[in-house]
Coordinates of C-alpha atoms in Angstrom, one line a residue:
X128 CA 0.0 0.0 0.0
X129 CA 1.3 3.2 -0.7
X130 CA 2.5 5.9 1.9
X131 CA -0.1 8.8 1.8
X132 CA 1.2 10.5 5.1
X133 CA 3.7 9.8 7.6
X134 CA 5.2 11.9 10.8
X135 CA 8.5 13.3 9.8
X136 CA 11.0 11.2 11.1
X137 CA 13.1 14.0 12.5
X138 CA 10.5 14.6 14.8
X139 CA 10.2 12.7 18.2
X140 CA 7.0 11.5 19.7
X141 CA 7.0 13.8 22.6
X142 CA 3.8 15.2 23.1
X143 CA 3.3 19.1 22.0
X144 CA 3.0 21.2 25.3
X145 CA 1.6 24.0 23.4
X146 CA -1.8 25.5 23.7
X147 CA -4.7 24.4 21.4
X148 CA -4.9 26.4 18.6
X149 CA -0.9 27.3 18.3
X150 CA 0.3 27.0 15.2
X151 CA 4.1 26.3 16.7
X152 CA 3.1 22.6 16.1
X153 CA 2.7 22.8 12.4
X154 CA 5.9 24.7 11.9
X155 CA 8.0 22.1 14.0
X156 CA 6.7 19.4 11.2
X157 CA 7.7 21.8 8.6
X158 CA 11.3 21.8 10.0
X159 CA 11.0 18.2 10.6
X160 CA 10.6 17.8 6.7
X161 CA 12.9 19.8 5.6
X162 CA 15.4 17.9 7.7
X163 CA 14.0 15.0 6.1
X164 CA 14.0 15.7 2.9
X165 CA 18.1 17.1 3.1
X166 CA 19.0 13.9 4.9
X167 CA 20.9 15.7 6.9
X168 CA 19.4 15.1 10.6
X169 CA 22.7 13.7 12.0
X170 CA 24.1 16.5 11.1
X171 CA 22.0 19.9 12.0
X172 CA 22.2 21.3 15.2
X173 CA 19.2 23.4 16.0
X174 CA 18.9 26.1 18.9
X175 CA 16.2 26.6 21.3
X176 CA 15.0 29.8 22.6
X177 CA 13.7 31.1 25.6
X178 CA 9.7 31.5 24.9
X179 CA 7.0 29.4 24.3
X180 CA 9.3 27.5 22.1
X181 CA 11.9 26.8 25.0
X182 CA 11.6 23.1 25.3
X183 CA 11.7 22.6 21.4
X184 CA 14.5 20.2 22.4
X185 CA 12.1 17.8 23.2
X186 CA 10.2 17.6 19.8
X187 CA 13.6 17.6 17.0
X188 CA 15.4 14.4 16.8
X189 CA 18.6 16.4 15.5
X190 CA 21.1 17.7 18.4
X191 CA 19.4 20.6 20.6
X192 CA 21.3 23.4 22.5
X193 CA 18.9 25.3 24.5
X194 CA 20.2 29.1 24.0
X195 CA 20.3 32.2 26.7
X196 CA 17.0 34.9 26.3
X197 CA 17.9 36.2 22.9
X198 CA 21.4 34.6 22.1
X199 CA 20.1 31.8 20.1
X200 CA 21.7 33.9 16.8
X201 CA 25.2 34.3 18.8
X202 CA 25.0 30.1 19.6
X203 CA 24.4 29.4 16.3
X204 CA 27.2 31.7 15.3
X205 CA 29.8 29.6 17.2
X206 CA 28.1 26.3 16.3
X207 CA 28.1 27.0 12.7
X208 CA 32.0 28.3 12.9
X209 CA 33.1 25.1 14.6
X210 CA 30.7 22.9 12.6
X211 CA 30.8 24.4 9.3
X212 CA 30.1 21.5 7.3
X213 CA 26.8 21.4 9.8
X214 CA 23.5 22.8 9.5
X215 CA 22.7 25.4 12.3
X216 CA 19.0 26.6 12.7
X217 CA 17.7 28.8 15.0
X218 CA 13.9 28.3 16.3
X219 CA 12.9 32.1 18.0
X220 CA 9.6 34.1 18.7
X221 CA 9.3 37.6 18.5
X222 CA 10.4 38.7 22.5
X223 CA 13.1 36.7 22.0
X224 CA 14.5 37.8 18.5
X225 CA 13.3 41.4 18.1
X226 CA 12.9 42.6 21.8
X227 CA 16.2 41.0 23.9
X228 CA 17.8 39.2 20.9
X229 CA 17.5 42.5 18.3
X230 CA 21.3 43.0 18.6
X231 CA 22.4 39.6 18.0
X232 CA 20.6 39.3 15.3
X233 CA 21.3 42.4 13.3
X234 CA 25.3 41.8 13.7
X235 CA 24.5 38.1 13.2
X236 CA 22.7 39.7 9.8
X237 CA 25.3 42.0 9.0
X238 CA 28.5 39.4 9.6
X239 CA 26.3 37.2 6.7
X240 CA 26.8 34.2 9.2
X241 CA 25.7 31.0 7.5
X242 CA 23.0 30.0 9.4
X243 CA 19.2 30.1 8.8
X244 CA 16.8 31.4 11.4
X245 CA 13.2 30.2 12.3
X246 CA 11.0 33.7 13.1
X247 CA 7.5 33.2 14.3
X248 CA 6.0 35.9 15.0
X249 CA 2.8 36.0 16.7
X250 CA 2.6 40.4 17.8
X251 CA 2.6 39.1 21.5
X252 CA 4.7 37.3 24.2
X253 CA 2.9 34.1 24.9
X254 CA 5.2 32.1 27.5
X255 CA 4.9 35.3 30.2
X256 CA 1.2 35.8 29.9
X257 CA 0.4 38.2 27.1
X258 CA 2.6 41.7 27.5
X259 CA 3.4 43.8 24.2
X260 CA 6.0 42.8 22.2
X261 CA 7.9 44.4 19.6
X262 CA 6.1 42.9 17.0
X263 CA 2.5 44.3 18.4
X264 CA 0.3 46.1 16.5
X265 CA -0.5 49.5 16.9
X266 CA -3.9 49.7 19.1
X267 CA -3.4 45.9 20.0
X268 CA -4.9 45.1 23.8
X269 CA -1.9 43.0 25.7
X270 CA -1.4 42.7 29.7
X271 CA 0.6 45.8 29.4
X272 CA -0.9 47.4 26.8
X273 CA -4.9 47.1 27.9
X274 CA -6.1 50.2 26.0
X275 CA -4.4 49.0 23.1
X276 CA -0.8 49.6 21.7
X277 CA -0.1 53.6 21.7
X278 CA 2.5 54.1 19.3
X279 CA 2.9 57.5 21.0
X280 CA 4.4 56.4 23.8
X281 CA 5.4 52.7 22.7
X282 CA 6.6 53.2 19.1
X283 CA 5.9 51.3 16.1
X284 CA 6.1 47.6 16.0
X285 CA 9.2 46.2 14.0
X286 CA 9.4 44.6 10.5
X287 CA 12.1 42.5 11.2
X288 CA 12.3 40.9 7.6
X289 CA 11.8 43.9 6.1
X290 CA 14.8 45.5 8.3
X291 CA 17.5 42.5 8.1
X292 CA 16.9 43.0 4.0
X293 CA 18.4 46.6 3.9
X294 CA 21.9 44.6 5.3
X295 CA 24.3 43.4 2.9
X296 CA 25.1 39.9 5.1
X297 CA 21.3 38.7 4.8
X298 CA 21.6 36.3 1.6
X299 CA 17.2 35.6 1.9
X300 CA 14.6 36.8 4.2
X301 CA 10.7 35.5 3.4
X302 CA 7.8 36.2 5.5
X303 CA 5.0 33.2 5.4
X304 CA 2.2 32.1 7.4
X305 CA 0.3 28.9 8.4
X306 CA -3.0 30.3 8.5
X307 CA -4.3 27.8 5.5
X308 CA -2.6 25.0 3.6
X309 CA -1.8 26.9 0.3
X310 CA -0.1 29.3 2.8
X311 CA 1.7 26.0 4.9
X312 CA 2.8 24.7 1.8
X313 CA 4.4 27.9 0.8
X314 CA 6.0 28.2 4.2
X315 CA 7.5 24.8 4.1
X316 CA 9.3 25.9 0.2
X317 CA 10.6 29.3 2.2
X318 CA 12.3 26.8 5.2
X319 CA 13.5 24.6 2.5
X320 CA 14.9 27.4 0.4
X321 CA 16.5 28.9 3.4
X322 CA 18.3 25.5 4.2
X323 CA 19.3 25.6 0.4
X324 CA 20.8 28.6 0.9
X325 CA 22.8 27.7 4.0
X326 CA 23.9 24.7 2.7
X327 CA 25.2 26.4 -0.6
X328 CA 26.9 28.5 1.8
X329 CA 25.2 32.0 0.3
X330 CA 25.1 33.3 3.9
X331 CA 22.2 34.4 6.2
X332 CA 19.1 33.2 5.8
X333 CA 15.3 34.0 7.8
X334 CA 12.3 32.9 7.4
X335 CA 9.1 34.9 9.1
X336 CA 6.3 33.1 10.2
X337 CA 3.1 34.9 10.9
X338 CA 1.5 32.8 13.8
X339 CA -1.4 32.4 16.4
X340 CA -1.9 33.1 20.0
X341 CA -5.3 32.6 20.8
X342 CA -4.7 31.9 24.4
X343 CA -3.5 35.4 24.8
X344 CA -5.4 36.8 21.8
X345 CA -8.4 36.0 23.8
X346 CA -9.7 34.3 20.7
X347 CA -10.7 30.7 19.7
X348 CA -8.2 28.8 17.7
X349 CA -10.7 29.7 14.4
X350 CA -11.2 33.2 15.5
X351 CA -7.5 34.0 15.4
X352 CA -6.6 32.3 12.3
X353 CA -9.2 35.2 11.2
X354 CA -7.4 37.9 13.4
X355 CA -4.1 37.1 11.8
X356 CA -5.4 37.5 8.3
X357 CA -7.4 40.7 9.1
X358 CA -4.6 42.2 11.2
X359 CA -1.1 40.7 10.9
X360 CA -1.5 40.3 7.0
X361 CA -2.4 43.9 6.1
X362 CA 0.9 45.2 8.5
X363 CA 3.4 42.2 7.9
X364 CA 2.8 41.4 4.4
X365 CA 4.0 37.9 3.4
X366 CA 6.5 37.3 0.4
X367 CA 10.6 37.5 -0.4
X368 CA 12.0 40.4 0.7
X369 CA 15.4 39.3 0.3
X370 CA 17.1 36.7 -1.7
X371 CA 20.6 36.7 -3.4
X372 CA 20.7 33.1 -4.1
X373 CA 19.9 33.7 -7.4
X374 CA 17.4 30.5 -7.4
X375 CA 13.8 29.5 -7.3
X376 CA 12.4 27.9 -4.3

């Protein structure tokens, strides 16, 4: 009988702590088979934030290191110079990449260090209950922001794809979603073309994922699949905003 489906093998069998309704769970498969697909689990190293992802050790198969608040980029830096015949990903929300981790990023950007980074962004930090991240949107209700987000006195939220494109080190930067499968399967070519581009040793590579929080959100999983394409979308507008590899995904 022929194989229809089957769980990616680079995933383990650990049960998902995340809440019902995250879509964390559908972009660990699409690492998974990616991973797959390259061959190359005994031989990617992948690095764990501090978030809701933080135990995403648990899930890969490949080697884990579990990475300080925001340092996940300067791990992977070192991994990826002592390993370089490795593959080195990153796995990060938005408090840890664009609110602690922003610096090590940008240089990590700027150096063009060959490793790819996993971005979901969901506008909110979930693990701590809900305060405004950088990645908010402007009149967005958080713990800390319960009037909504005023950009008067918080700022704007950050495009982080859009800003790591302007530097010269970033070699592709895409922003997907999960928010339907036409929209999975395209996230699952970004990943893959992001590994590509590591592995052909073009440089730095991220890919953006637009995902839910309805536990924070205050939404049912359905109901914020429809707040991401009604709010997220129109602000953090998917597609390539970067890529030198001179290739199709």
């Amino acid at each position: 009988m022929a194989v229809v489906y089957e769980k990616p093998h680079a995933l383990t069998d650990a049960v998902l702590h995340y809440c019902p309704g995250c879509t964390h769970g559908i972009i660990h498969k699409l690492v998974a088979e990616v991973i797959d697909e390259f061959e190359c689990e005994g031989r990617t190293v992948g690095v764990a934030p501090v978030g809701c992802a933080v135990m995403a050790y648990n899930y890969f198969k490949c080697d884990m290191v579990e990475a300080p608040h925001g340092r996940a980029p300067a791990i992977a830096t070192g991994l990826k110079r002592s390993l370089p015949n490795n593959v080195i990903f990153t796995y990060q929300g938005d408090g840890d990449l664009a609110a602690i981790g922003t610096a090590e990023t940008v240089h990590a950007a700027t150096r063009g260090e060959n490793i790819t980074i996993i971005f979901v962004n969901n506008c909110i930090y979930g693990m701590t209950g809900g305060q405004m991240a950088p990645t908010t949107l402007p009149g967005q209700v958080t713990q800390t922001t319960p009037y909504g987000r005023d950009v008067a006195a918080a700022g704007y939220p950050i495009r982080m794809s859009e800003m790591l494109a302007t530097l010269d080190g970033t070699a592709y930067a895409e922003r997907v979603s999960v928010d339907s499968v036409p929209n999975i399967r395209k996230a699952k070519a970004a990943i893959k073309k992001a590994f590509q581009t590591q592995i052909d040793k073009k440089g730095f590579s991220i890919v953006e994922v637009l995902s839910t929080c309805p536990t924070n959100w205050g939404l049912t999983p359905v109901e914020a699949l429809g707040w991401l394409r009604d709010n997220m979308m129109p602000y953090y507008p998917l597609g390539v905003y970067k890529d030198k590899t001179g290739g199709d995904k």
